[in-house]
Amino acid sequence: MKRLKRKTQLRLTLVFAIVCVVAIVGVVWATLNGSKKEEQKGDYQVVKIEKSAPLLFNGVAQPKESRTFTLDPTLGTIETIHVQNNQQVKAGDVLATYKNQTIEEQVSQQEQALNKLNLAVSNAQSGYNSAVNKKNQLADQYNQLNKSVQALQAANDPSAAEVVAQMAQIKEAYDAAGDAVTQAKQGVDSANLEYSDAQKAIAQLKEKINTQVTAPFDGIVYVDQNGKTQATVPYATLVSPGTVVQASVTEYDYNKIKQGQKVEVMPANDERKIEGTITNISTLPESASAQPSLSAAVSGGNSNSSSSTSSYAFTVETAEEIHNGFSVQVAIHFNQITVPKEVVIDRDGKQYVYTYKDGKAHLTEVTLKDQGANYLVEKGLAMGDKYILNPDKKLKDNQEVAVFE
């Protein structure tokens, strides 16, 4: 029994010793393996330059240009709609004709007044002609008496004095007739002017009796006959060929888009990627959506205070047609390269970045533009290059380095 107990104790002691050895070996192995991993990690972190994710905006496809035409009571009533629904029209084509009965009645009244003015012109002309005839008759009498006076004076006839007195009377009447002719001429001129003004006024009114509405641009016209009598319903809607996308950008991305910038338009209902160009960016906000205030967001409280984010409309002209009303996404891709300021090294008035290639660090000269927290790389780096994120004073050009990403 005692020998069995001793054997059991020896076995337990041996097992315990083996377990301890295995545990010690495991600890040593883990320590060595950790050291190797630490060594494999490297001293410098590298970053690969890759394209950044595009900015995405939601938008809606719309006609490049559209115009609705509704009943305008000031023009009268629509007498005729000259186009059919879904008809192709050219700029200048007549869409509809108005007729204004009120103006037509005014024209009729003014034409009656014009007839009276015409009679006044005739009367004034007759008065003028009479005044001229009377003046001419007095001139003839004066000339005849003048001849008689000359003959009598040549014959020393004493009756010549009486004739001279008659001539003086006729001269006075002649001068009065001249004044009458002048007044009659003014009457004729005045009557003619009134008649001419009335004619012009009637002509202008006649132009307003019938008013034609024409297409301002080429396109397809959609007609609704109900609009002929209902001012709330467009009787015609003209849609131009070509598509634009109306989208909006928040104030946070407003300065990232520019007029003339190339974009990619993706309709929601197919897989097309259509080229587009930003043609207009509004300077006025279209809306402001409420956002929780910073203090409320940090505290997690239910503060009533909030800030608003403004949105601005912008227009994209597309290279391909998109059905009106379809939802789209507008993507703006940026090929710009930016680097953190801490990776830039200033030497002798120039700026450098350590790039990593073939296991070595390379001091690469760059041209940069300050953008606040980062630098915009204008020259020196390209997509796919790798640069060292944490360079230190020990790092040298063309030095072999261990790196991690």
mmCIF file of C-alpha atoms in Angstrom:
data_model
loop_
_atom_site.group_PDB
_atom_site.id
_atom_site.type_symbol
_atom_site.label_atom_id
_atom_site.label_comp_id
_atom_site.label_asym_id
_atom_site.label_seq_id
_atom_site.Cartn_x
_atom_site.Cartn_y
_atom_site.Cartn_z
ATOM 1 C CA MET A 1 0.000 0.000 0.000
ATOM 2 C CA LYS A 2 2.791 2.398 0.863
ATOM 3 C CA ARG A 3 4.590 1.595 -2.375
ATOM 4 C CA LEU A 4 1.400 2.334 -4.349
ATOM 5 C CA LYS A 5 0.955 5.675 -2.629
ATOM 6 C CA ARG A 6 4.564 6.629 -3.405
ATOM 7 C CA LYS A 7 4.145 5.680 -7.062
ATOM 8 C CA THR A 8 0.972 7.767 -7.264
ATOM 9 C CA GLN A 9 2.707 10.752 -5.692
ATOM 10 C CA LEU A 10 5.620 10.406 -8.125
ATOM 11 C CA ARG A 11 3.267 10.304 -11.055
ATOM 12 C CA LEU A 12 1.380 13.399 -9.885
ATOM 13 C CA THR A 13 4.640 15.198 -9.277
ATOM 14 C CA LEU A 14 5.824 14.302 -12.788
ATOM 15 C CA VAL A 15 2.585 15.475 -14.382
ATOM 16 C CA PHE A 16 2.731 18.734 -12.463
ATOM 17 C CA ALA A 17 6.332 19.285 -13.555
ATOM 18 C CA ILE A 18 5.414 18.619 -17.184
ATOM 19 C CA VAL A 19 2.502 21.113 -16.996
ATOM 20 C CA CYS A 20 4.777 23.775 -15.518
ATOM 21 C CA VAL A 21 7.384 23.243 -18.257
ATOM 22 C CA VAL A 22 4.698 23.527 -20.978
ATOM 23 C CA ALA A 23 3.352 26.706 -19.374
ATOM 24 C CA ILE A 24 6.823 28.245 -19.202
ATOM 25 C CA VAL A 25 7.518 27.333 -22.839
ATOM 26 C CA GLY A 26 4.174 28.851 -23.870
ATOM 27 C CA VAL A 27 4.941 32.121 -22.096
ATOM 28 C CA VAL A 28 8.402 32.284 -23.676
ATOM 29 C CA TRP A 29 6.986 31.498 -27.132
ATOM 30 C CA ALA A 30 4.268 34.156 -26.799
ATOM 31 C CA THR A 31 6.826 36.731 -25.683
ATOM 32 C CA LEU A 32 9.157 35.935 -28.568
ATOM 33 C CA ASN A 33 6.295 35.907 -31.071
ATOM 34 C CA GLY A 34 5.056 39.274 -29.791
ATOM 35 C CA SER A 35 8.536 40.670 -30.174
ATOM 36 C CA LYS A 36 8.663 39.435 -33.750
ATOM 37 C CA LYS A 37 5.301 40.981 -34.526
ATOM 38 C CA GLU A 38 6.458 44.210 -32.999
ATOM 39 C CA GLU A 39 9.524 44.049 -35.170
ATOM 40 C CA GLN A 40 7.387 43.247 -38.204
ATOM 41 C CA LYS A 41 5.142 46.228 -37.503
ATOM 42 C CA GLY A 42 7.880 48.651 -38.467
ATOM 43 C CA ASP A 43 8.830 52.145 -37.395
ATOM 44 C CA TYR A 44 6.865 54.304 -39.871
ATOM 45 C CA GLN A 45 3.269 54.371 -41.004
ATOM 46 C CA VAL A 46 2.575 54.843 -44.706
ATOM 47 C CA VAL A 47 -0.569 56.094 -46.443
ATOM 48 C CA LYS A 48 -1.477 55.226 -50.016
ATOM 49 C CA ILE A 49 -2.924 58.092 -52.045
ATOM 50 C CA GLU A 50 -6.290 57.002 -53.432
ATOM 51 C CA LYS A 51 -9.251 58.744 -54.973
ATOM 52 C CA SER A 52 -11.611 60.128 -52.381
ATOM 53 C CA ALA A 53 -15.273 59.163 -52.387
ATOM 54 C CA PRO A 54 -17.378 61.446 -54.618
ATOM 55 C CA LEU A 55 -19.828 63.989 -53.275
ATOM 56 C CA LEU A 56 -23.381 62.798 -53.943
ATOM 57 C CA PHE A 57 -26.459 64.975 -54.349
ATOM 58 C CA ASN A 58 -30.076 64.019 -55.013
ATOM 59 C CA GLY A 59 -31.845 65.699 -57.895
ATOM 60 C CA VAL A 60 -34.752 65.556 -60.341
ATOM 61 C CA ALA A 61 -34.633 65.624 -64.150
ATOM 62 C CA GLN A 62 -36.512 68.520 -65.732
ATOM 63 C CA PRO A 63 -36.884 70.007 -69.217
ATOM 64 C CA LYS A 64 -34.113 72.391 -70.141
ATOM 65 C CA GLU A 65 -36.804 75.021 -70.639
ATOM 66 C CA SER A 66 -40.576 74.990 -70.196
ATOM 67 C CA ARG A 67 -43.370 77.548 -70.335
ATOM 68 C CA THR A 68 -47.042 77.347 -69.400
ATOM 69 C CA PHE A 69 -49.725 79.475 -71.045
ATOM 70 C CA THR A 70 -52.927 80.298 -69.166
ATOM 71 C CA LEU A 71 -55.978 82.372 -70.002
ATOM 72 C CA ASP A 72 -55.262 86.112 -69.712
ATOM 73 C CA PRO A 73 -58.591 87.959 -69.343
ATOM 74 C CA THR A 74 -56.932 91.311 -70.112
ATOM 75 C CA LEU A 75 -56.423 90.060 -73.675
ATOM 76 C CA GLY A 76 -60.034 88.958 -74.050
ATOM 77 C CA THR A 77 -61.212 85.415 -74.719
ATOM 78 C CA ILE A 78 -59.312 82.668 -76.527
ATOM 79 C CA GLU A 79 -60.881 82.444 -79.949
ATOM 80 C CA THR A 80 -58.644 79.712 -81.386
ATOM 81 C CA ILE A 81 -55.971 77.283 -80.192
ATOM 82 C CA HIS A 82 -53.946 76.632 -83.317
ATOM 83 C CA VAL A 83 -51.893 73.611 -82.172
ATOM 84 C CA GLN A 84 -52.666 70.024 -81.315
ATOM 85 C CA ASN A 85 -51.640 68.099 -78.206
ATOM 86 C CA ASN A 86 -48.086 66.659 -78.385
ATOM 87 C CA GLN A 87 -47.290 68.746 -81.479
ATOM 88 C CA GLN A 88 -43.737 69.771 -82.373
ATOM 89 C CA VAL A 89 -43.481 73.550 -82.841
ATOM 90 C CA LYS A 90 -40.816 76.054 -83.808
ATOM 91 C CA ALA A 91 -40.060 79.383 -82.169
ATOM 92 C CA GLY A 92 -42.513 81.952 -83.541
ATOM 93 C CA ASP A 93 -45.292 79.486 -84.364
ATOM 94 C CA VAL A 94 -48.752 80.749 -83.330
ATOM 95 C CA LEU A 95 -50.166 78.802 -80.414
ATOM 96 C CA ALA A 96 -53.428 80.678 -79.771
ATOM 97 C CA THR A 97 -55.412 83.781 -80.774
ATOM 98 C CA TYR A 98 -57.368 86.019 -78.398
ATOM 99 C CA LYS A 99 -60.334 88.195 -79.356
ATOM 100 C CA ASN A 100 -61.230 91.219 -77.212
ATOM 101 C CA GLN A 101 -64.854 92.210 -77.783
ATOM 102 C CA THR A 102 -64.608 95.194 -75.427
ATOM 103 C CA ILE A 103 -61.872 96.734 -77.529
ATOM 104 C CA GLU A 104 -63.804 95.864 -80.677
ATOM 105 C CA GLU A 105 -66.713 97.935 -79.358
ATOM 106 C CA GLN A 106 -64.348 100.792 -78.498
ATOM 107 C CA VAL A 107 -63.035 100.718 -82.056
ATOM 108 C CA SER A 108 -66.586 100.959 -83.403
ATOM 109 C CA GLN A 109 -67.293 103.990 -81.189
ATOM 110 C CA GLN A 110 -64.074 105.697 -82.126
ATOM 111 C CA GLU A 111 -64.684 105.090 -85.827
ATOM 112 C CA GLN A 112 -67.984 106.967 -85.455
ATOM 113 C CA ALA A 113 -66.105 109.808 -83.774
ATOM 114 C CA LEU A 114 -63.572 109.657 -86.603
ATOM 115 C CA ASN A 115 -66.357 110.237 -89.130
ATOM 116 C CA LYS A 116 -67.305 113.404 -87.257
ATOM 117 C CA LEU A 117 -63.703 114.520 -87.240
ATOM 118 C CA ASN A 118 -63.537 113.898 -90.962
ATOM 119 C CA LEU A 119 -66.544 116.173 -91.415
ATOM 120 C CA ALA A 120 -64.848 118.796 -89.248
ATOM 121 C CA VAL A 121 -61.774 118.589 -91.458
ATOM 122 C CA SER A 122 -63.952 119.072 -94.558
ATOM 123 C CA ASN A 123 -65.695 122.084 -93.016
ATOM 124 C CA ALA A 124 -62.404 123.609 -91.937
ATOM 125 C CA GLN A 125 -61.005 123.088 -95.417
ATOM 126 C CA SER A 126 -64.082 124.718 -96.965
ATOM 127 C CA GLY A 127 -63.730 127.720 -94.614
ATOM 128 C CA TYR A 128 -60.077 127.992 -95.539
ATOM 129 C CA ASN A 129 -60.860 127.846 -99.259
ATOM 130 C CA SER A 130 -63.500 130.579 -98.882
ATOM 131 C CA ALA A 131 -61.090 132.815 -96.977
ATOM 132 C CA VAL A 132 -58.444 132.336 -99.654
ATOM 133 C CA ASN A 133 -60.939 133.108 -102.448
ATOM 134 C CA LYS A 134 -62.082 136.278 -100.696
ATOM 135 C CA LYS A 135 -58.507 137.386 -100.234
ATOM 136 C CA ASN A 136 -57.771 136.738 -103.889
ATOM 137 C CA GLN A 137 -60.871 138.703 -104.967
ATOM 138 C CA LEU A 138 -59.819 141.688 -102.877
ATOM 139 C CA ALA A 139 -56.355 141.470 -104.410
ATOM 140 C CA ASP A 140 -57.860 141.548 -107.915
ATOM 141 C CA GLN A 141 -60.026 144.570 -107.020
ATOM 142 C CA TYR A 142 -57.064 146.380 -105.549
ATOM 143 C CA ASN A 143 -54.988 145.757 -108.694
ATOM 144 C CA GLN A 144 -57.773 146.967 -110.980
ATOM 145 C CA LEU A 145 -58.252 150.165 -108.929
ATOM 146 C CA ASN A 146 -54.516 150.725 -108.945
ATOM 147 C CA LYS A 147 -54.516 150.668 -112.752
ATOM 148 C CA SER A 148 -57.455 153.084 -112.827
ATOM 149 C CA VAL A 149 -55.695 155.484 -110.464
ATOM 150 C CA GLN A 150 -52.609 155.458 -112.635
ATOM 151 C CA ALA A 151 -54.693 156.307 -115.755
ATOM 152 C CA LEU A 152 -56.648 159.054 -113.961
ATOM 153 C CA GLN A 153 -53.520 160.581 -112.482
ATOM 154 C CA ALA A 154 -51.916 160.548 -115.940
ATOM 155 C CA ALA A 155 -54.958 162.469 -117.255
ATOM 156 C CA ASN A 156 -54.920 164.786 -114.212
ATOM 157 C CA ASP A 157 -58.477 163.648 -113.489
ATOM 158 C CA PRO A 158 -59.579 164.893 -110.027
ATOM 159 C CA SER A 159 -61.637 161.685 -109.474
ATOM 160 C CA ALA A 160 -58.368 159.871 -108.932
ATOM 161 C CA ALA A 161 -58.544 160.890 -105.241
ATOM 162 C CA GLU A 162 -61.817 158.997 -104.781
ATOM 163 C CA VAL A 163 -60.325 155.900 -106.305
ATOM 164 C CA VAL A 164 -57.315 156.149 -103.988
ATOM 165 C CA ALA A 165 -59.718 156.250 -101.022
ATOM 166 C CA GLN A 166 -61.434 153.101 -102.319
ATOM 167 C CA MET A 167 -58.063 151.398 -102.636
ATOM 168 C CA ALA A 168 -57.307 152.167 -98.986
ATOM 169 C CA GLN A 169 -60.563 150.526 -97.931
ATOM 170 C CA ILE A 170 -59.876 147.470 -100.075
ATOM 171 C CA LYS A 171 -56.319 147.236 -98.670
ATOM 172 C CA GLU A 172 -57.769 147.197 -95.160
ATOM 173 C CA ALA A 173 -60.265 144.486 -96.141
ATOM 174 C CA TYR A 174 -57.435 142.538 -97.831
ATOM 175 C CA ASP A 175 -55.355 142.570 -94.648
ATOM 176 C CA ALA A 176 -58.361 141.361 -92.650
ATOM 177 C CA ALA A 177 -58.906 138.604 -95.232
ATOM 178 C CA GLY A 178 -55.256 137.598 -94.782
ATOM 179 C CA ASP A 179 -55.815 137.191 -91.048
ATOM 180 C CA ALA A 180 -58.933 135.132 -91.777
ATOM 181 C CA VAL A 181 -56.930 132.872 -94.101
ATOM 182 C CA THR A 182 -54.307 132.354 -91.383
ATOM 183 C CA GLN A 183 -56.936 131.436 -88.815
ATOM 184 C CA ALA A 184 -58.691 129.145 -91.277
ATOM 185 C CA LYS A 185 -55.383 127.408 -92.054
ATOM 186 C CA GLN A 186 -54.798 126.835 -88.335
ATOM 187 C CA GLY A 187 -58.295 125.367 -88.103
ATOM 188 C CA VAL A 188 -57.545 122.985 -90.959
ATOM 189 C CA ASP A 189 -54.237 121.933 -89.386
ATOM 190 C CA SER A 190 -55.878 121.365 -86.030
ATOM 191 C CA ALA A 191 -58.704 119.343 -87.559
ATOM 192 C CA ASN A 192 -56.241 117.237 -89.568
ATOM 193 C CA LEU A 193 -54.124 116.597 -86.447
ATOM 194 C CA GLU A 194 -57.144 115.446 -84.448
ATOM 195 C CA TYR A 195 -58.180 113.217 -87.317
ATOM 196 C CA SER A 196 -54.685 111.736 -87.630
ATOM 197 C CA ASP A 197 -54.420 111.094 -83.873
ATOM 198 C CA ALA A 198 -57.809 109.409 -83.884
ATOM 199 C CA GLN A 199 -56.760 107.230 -86.824
ATOM 200 C CA LYS A 200 -53.598 106.129 -84.982
ATOM 201 C CA ALA A 201 -55.542 105.406 -81.802
ATOM 202 C CA ILE A 202 -58.018 103.271 -83.742
ATOM 203 C CA ALA A 203 -55.192 101.429 -85.480
ATOM 204 C CA GLN A 204 -53.578 100.658 -82.126
ATOM 205 C CA LEU A 205 -56.897 99.455 -80.705
ATOM 206 C CA LYS A 206 -57.490 97.254 -83.743
ATOM 207 C CA GLU A 207 -54.165 95.550 -83.064
ATOM 208 C CA LYS A 208 -55.490 94.671 -79.600
ATOM 209 C CA ILE A 209 -58.705 93.140 -80.870
ATOM 210 C CA ASN A 210 -56.849 90.016 -81.945
ATOM 211 C CA THR A 211 -53.717 88.997 -80.047
ATOM 212 C CA GLN A 212 -51.567 86.097 -81.155
ATOM 213 C CA VAL A 213 -49.548 84.054 -78.655
ATOM 214 C CA THR A 214 -46.416 82.535 -80.212
ATOM 215 C CA ALA A 215 -43.927 79.888 -79.100
ATOM 216 C CA PRO A 216 -40.811 81.501 -77.563
ATOM 217 C CA PHE A 217 -38.618 78.479 -78.381
ATOM 218 C CA ASP A 218 -38.637 75.141 -80.195
ATOM 219 C CA GLY A 219 -40.278 72.230 -78.413
ATOM 220 C CA ILE A 220 -43.302 70.008 -77.938
ATOM 221 C CA VAL A 221 -46.587 71.592 -76.891
ATOM 222 C CA TYR A 222 -49.155 69.877 -74.682
ATOM 223 C CA VAL A 223 -52.713 71.215 -75.000
ATOM 224 C CA ASP A 224 -55.612 71.167 -72.562
ATOM 225 C CA GLN A 225 -58.817 72.570 -74.067
ATOM 226 C CA ASN A 226 -60.198 73.219 -70.564
ATOM 227 C CA GLY A 227 -57.670 76.016 -70.245
ATOM 228 C CA LYS A 228 -59.510 77.881 -72.990
ATOM 229 C CA THR A 229 -62.091 79.000 -70.425
ATOM 230 C CA GLN A 230 -60.430 78.227 -67.055
ATOM 231 C CA ALA A 231 -57.641 80.534 -65.956
ATOM 232 C CA THR A 232 -56.368 77.978 -63.422
ATOM 233 C CA VAL A 233 -55.636 75.378 -66.115
ATOM 234 C CA PRO A 234 -52.839 75.952 -68.647
ATOM 235 C CA TYR A 235 -54.263 75.714 -72.147
ATOM 236 C CA ALA A 236 -50.765 74.975 -73.454
ATOM 237 C CA THR A 237 -47.467 73.821 -71.957
ATOM 238 C CA LEU A 238 -44.352 74.107 -74.093
ATOM 239 C CA VAL A 239 -41.397 71.845 -73.277
ATOM 240 C CA SER A 240 -38.011 72.265 -74.943
ATOM 241 C CA PRO A 241 -35.735 69.394 -75.948
ATOM 242 C CA GLY A 242 -32.786 68.652 -73.678
ATOM 243 C CA THR A 243 -32.610 67.801 -69.994
ATOM 244 C CA VAL A 244 -31.356 69.591 -66.925
ATOM 245 C CA VAL A 245 -31.162 68.309 -63.371
ATOM 246 C CA GLN A 246 -32.232 70.444 -60.450
ATOM 247 C CA ALA A 247 -30.377 69.506 -57.272
ATOM 248 C CA SER A 248 -29.439 71.188 -54.006
ATOM 249 C CA VAL A 249 -26.274 71.496 -51.935
ATOM 250 C CA THR A 250 -25.976 72.365 -48.246
ATOM 251 C CA GLU A 251 -23.882 75.240 -46.980
ATOM 252 C CA TYR A 252 -21.209 72.747 -45.849
ATOM 253 C CA ASP A 253 -20.476 71.634 -49.425
ATOM 254 C CA TYR A 254 -21.395 74.896 -51.182
ATOM 255 C CA ASN A 255 -17.792 75.960 -51.800
ATOM 256 C CA LYS A 256 -16.905 72.535 -53.212
ATOM 257 C CA ILE A 257 -18.983 73.001 -56.362
ATOM 258 C CA LYS A 258 -18.262 75.467 -59.161
ATOM 259 C CA GLN A 259 -20.045 76.669 -62.272
ATOM 260 C CA GLY A 260 -18.671 74.787 -65.290
ATOM 261 C CA GLN A 261 -17.636 71.811 -63.128
ATOM 262 C CA LYS A 262 -17.982 68.365 -64.729
ATOM 263 C CA VAL A 263 -20.225 65.888 -62.901
ATOM 264 C CA GLU A 264 -21.694 62.424 -63.342
ATOM 265 C CA VAL A 265 -25.464 61.967 -63.371
ATOM 266 C CA MET A 266 -26.943 58.573 -62.497
ATOM 267 C CA PRO A 267 -30.698 57.983 -63.041
ATOM 268 C CA ALA A 268 -32.251 55.951 -60.247
ATOM 269 C CA ASN A 269 -34.097 53.606 -62.617
ATOM 270 C CA ASP A 270 -31.171 52.455 -64.798
ATOM 271 C CA GLU A 271 -27.413 51.959 -64.708
ATOM 272 C CA ARG A 272 -26.420 54.802 -66.998
ATOM 273 C CA LYS A 273 -23.704 57.246 -65.991
ATOM 274 C CA ILE A 274 -24.273 60.451 -67.919
ATOM 275 C CA GLU A 275 -21.847 63.313 -68.229
ATOM 276 C CA GLY A 276 -23.077 66.683 -67.042
ATOM 277 C CA THR A 277 -21.940 70.244 -66.371
ATOM 278 C CA ILE A 278 -22.989 72.566 -63.568
ATOM 279 C CA THR A 279 -24.455 75.606 -65.349
ATOM 280 C CA ASN A 280 -25.883 77.597 -62.464
ATOM 281 C CA ILE A 281 -25.536 77.816 -58.679
ATOM 282 C CA SER A 282 -28.018 79.915 -56.727
ATOM 283 C CA THR A 283 -26.602 82.507 -54.357
ATOM 284 C CA LEU A 284 -29.807 82.562 -52.299
ATOM 285 C CA PRO A 285 -30.832 79.701 -50.000
ATOM 286 C CA GLU A 286 -33.928 77.787 -51.019
ATOM 287 C CA SER A 287 -34.626 76.302 -47.580
ATOM 288 C CA ALA A 288 -33.232 75.855 -44.100
ATOM 289 C CA SER A 289 -33.679 72.590 -42.193
ATOM 290 C CA ALA A 290 -33.521 72.597 -38.395
ATOM 291 C CA GLN A 291 -30.603 70.748 -36.768
ATOM 292 C CA PRO A 292 -30.041 70.113 -33.027
ATOM 293 C CA SER A 293 -27.743 72.648 -31.430
ATOM 294 C CA LEU A 294 -24.213 71.599 -30.484
ATOM 295 C CA SER A 295 -24.866 71.951 -26.756
ATOM 296 C CA ALA A 296 -27.955 69.741 -26.976
ATOM 297 C CA ALA A 297 -26.116 67.122 -29.018
ATOM 298 C CA VAL A 298 -23.232 66.973 -26.527
ATOM 299 C CA SER A 299 -25.401 66.897 -23.405
ATOM 300 C CA GLY A 300 -27.963 64.544 -24.897
ATOM 301 C CA GLY A 301 -30.659 66.764 -23.469
ATOM 302 C CA ASN A 302 -33.958 67.831 -25.006
ATOM 303 C CA SER A 303 -32.971 71.423 -25.566
ATOM 304 C CA ASN A 304 -35.372 73.397 -27.753
ATOM 305 C CA SER A 305 -32.495 75.347 -29.256
ATOM 306 C CA SER A 306 -31.540 74.353 -32.789
ATOM 307 C CA SER A 307 -29.482 75.602 -35.702
ATOM 308 C CA SER A 308 -30.559 75.631 -39.332
ATOM 309 C CA THR A 309 -28.712 74.336 -42.365
ATOM 310 C CA SER A 310 -29.257 76.276 -45.567
ATOM 311 C CA SER A 311 -29.577 74.551 -48.937
ATOM 312 C CA TYR A 312 -28.838 76.093 -52.334
ATOM 313 C CA ALA A 313 -30.228 75.004 -55.696
ATOM 314 C CA PHE A 314 -27.908 74.256 -58.570
ATOM 315 C CA THR A 315 -28.534 73.202 -62.171
ATOM 316 C CA VAL A 316 -26.768 70.512 -64.192
ATOM 317 C CA GLU A 317 -27.059 70.280 -67.975
ATOM 318 C CA THR A 318 -26.794 66.652 -69.105
ATOM 319 C CA ALA A 319 -25.279 65.203 -72.279
ATOM 320 C CA GLU A 320 -28.158 62.725 -72.658
ATOM 321 C CA GLU A 321 -31.917 62.930 -72.308
ATOM 322 C CA ILE A 322 -33.453 61.796 -69.015
ATOM 323 C CA HIS A 323 -37.202 61.376 -68.661
ATOM 324 C CA ASN A 324 -38.806 64.383 -67.002
ATOM 325 C CA GLY A 325 -39.439 63.846 -63.303
ATOM 326 C CA PHE A 326 -37.019 60.942 -62.873
ATOM 327 C CA SER A 327 -34.941 60.933 -59.693
ATOM 328 C CA VAL A 328 -31.170 61.041 -60.171
ATOM 329 C CA GLN A 329 -27.963 61.230 -58.207
ATOM 330 C CA VAL A 330 -25.322 63.797 -59.085
ATOM 331 C CA ALA A 331 -21.769 62.688 -58.319
ATOM 332 C CA ILE A 332 -18.818 65.068 -58.183
ATOM 333 C CA HIS A 333 -15.452 63.324 -58.326
ATOM 334 C CA PHE A 334 -12.379 65.001 -56.899
ATOM 335 C CA ASN A 335 -8.899 64.114 -58.201
ATOM 336 C CA GLN A 336 -7.198 66.460 -55.780
ATOM 337 C CA ILE A 337 -4.511 65.160 -53.427
ATOM 338 C CA THR A 338 -4.282 66.530 -49.890
ATOM 339 C CA VAL A 339 -1.786 65.691 -47.153
ATOM 340 C CA PRO A 340 -1.703 66.519 -43.437
ATOM 341 C CA LYS A 341 0.552 69.375 -42.481
ATOM 342 C CA GLU A 342 2.595 67.200 -40.101
ATOM 343 C CA VAL A 343 4.020 65.126 -42.996
ATOM 344 C CA VAL A 344 5.538 68.177 -44.716
ATOM 345 C CA ILE A 345 9.209 69.023 -44.166
ATOM 346 C CA ASP A 346 10.493 72.566 -44.815
ATOM 347 C CA ARG A 347 14.089 72.857 -46.000
ATOM 348 C CA ASP A 348 15.875 75.818 -47.549
ATOM 349 C CA GLY A 349 12.642 77.476 -48.563
ATOM 350 C CA LYS A 350 11.277 74.335 -50.203
ATOM 351 C CA GLN A 351 8.750 71.770 -49.053
ATOM 352 C CA TYR A 352 9.182 68.002 -49.099
ATOM 353 C CA VAL A 353 7.285 64.825 -48.271
ATOM 354 C CA TYR A 354 8.858 61.418 -47.590
ATOM 355 C CA THR A 355 7.447 58.947 -50.084
ATOM 356 C CA TYR A 356 7.862 55.191 -49.728
ATOM 357 C CA LYS A 357 8.893 52.934 -52.592
ATOM 358 C CA ASP A 358 10.806 49.658 -52.894
ATOM 359 C CA GLY A 359 11.435 49.525 -49.151
ATOM 360 C CA LYS A 360 13.060 52.962 -48.991
ATOM 361 C CA ALA A 361 12.057 56.473 -47.925
ATOM 362 C CA HIS A 362 12.520 59.110 -50.624
ATOM 363 C CA LEU A 363 12.590 62.835 -49.883
ATOM 364 C CA THR A 364 10.257 64.193 -52.573
ATOM 365 C CA GLU A 365 9.871 67.894 -53.351
ATOM 366 C CA VAL A 366 6.250 69.049 -53.578
ATOM 367 C CA THR A 367 4.322 72.188 -54.469
ATOM 368 C CA LEU A 368 1.583 72.846 -51.941
ATOM 369 C CA LYS A 369 -1.329 75.166 -51.316
ATOM 370 C CA ASP A 370 -2.486 75.837 -47.767
ATOM 371 C CA GLN A 371 -6.079 74.749 -47.138
ATOM 372 C CA GLY A 372 -6.233 75.249 -43.395
ATOM 373 C CA ALA A 373 -5.858 71.862 -41.706
ATOM 374 C CA ASN A 374 -4.284 70.251 -44.800
ATOM 375 C CA TYR A 375 -2.158 71.068 -47.806
ATOM 376 C CA LEU A 376 -3.427 70.692 -51.377
ATOM 377 C CA VAL A 377 -0.710 69.024 -53.457
ATOM 378 C CA GLU A 378 -0.355 70.851 -56.761
ATOM 379 C CA LYS A 379 2.785 69.031 -57.900
ATOM 380 C CA GLY A 380 5.036 66.197 -56.741
ATOM 381 C CA LEU A 381 2.619 63.400 -55.765
ATOM 382 C CA ALA A 382 0.287 61.216 -57.829
ATOM 383 C CA MET A 383 -2.528 58.768 -57.242
ATOM 384 C CA GLY A 384 -1.122 55.453 -56.013
ATOM 385 C CA ASP A 385 1.944 56.982 -54.357
ATOM 386 C CA LYS A 386 2.640 56.186 -50.715
ATOM 387 C CA TYR A 387 3.917 58.753 -48.233
ATOM 388 C CA ILE A 388 5.203 58.409 -44.664
ATOM 389 C CA LEU A 389 2.692 59.743 -42.170
ATOM 390 C CA ASN A 390 5.011 60.079 -39.161
ATOM 391 C CA PRO A 391 8.490 61.176 -40.330
ATOM 392 C CA ASP A 392 11.023 62.064 -37.647
ATOM 393 C CA LYS A 393 14.415 63.754 -37.565
ATOM 394 C CA LYS A 394 16.242 60.390 -37.803
ATOM 395 C CA LEU A 395 14.694 59.657 -41.221
ATOM 396 C CA LYS A 396 17.020 60.218 -44.193
ATOM 397 C CA ASP A 397 16.576 60.300 -47.948
ATOM 398 C CA ASN A 398 16.948 56.891 -49.644
ATOM 399 C CA GLN A 399 16.960 55.156 -46.242
ATOM 400 C CA GLU A 400 15.657 51.589 -45.957
ATOM 401 C CA VAL A 401 12.721 51.614 -43.554
ATOM 402 C CA ALA A 402 10.272 49.173 -42.008
ATOM 403 C CA VAL A 403 6.726 50.419 -42.424
ATOM 404 C CA PHE A 404 3.163 49.504 -41.631
ATOM 405 C CA GLU A 405 -0.127 50.758 -43.038
#
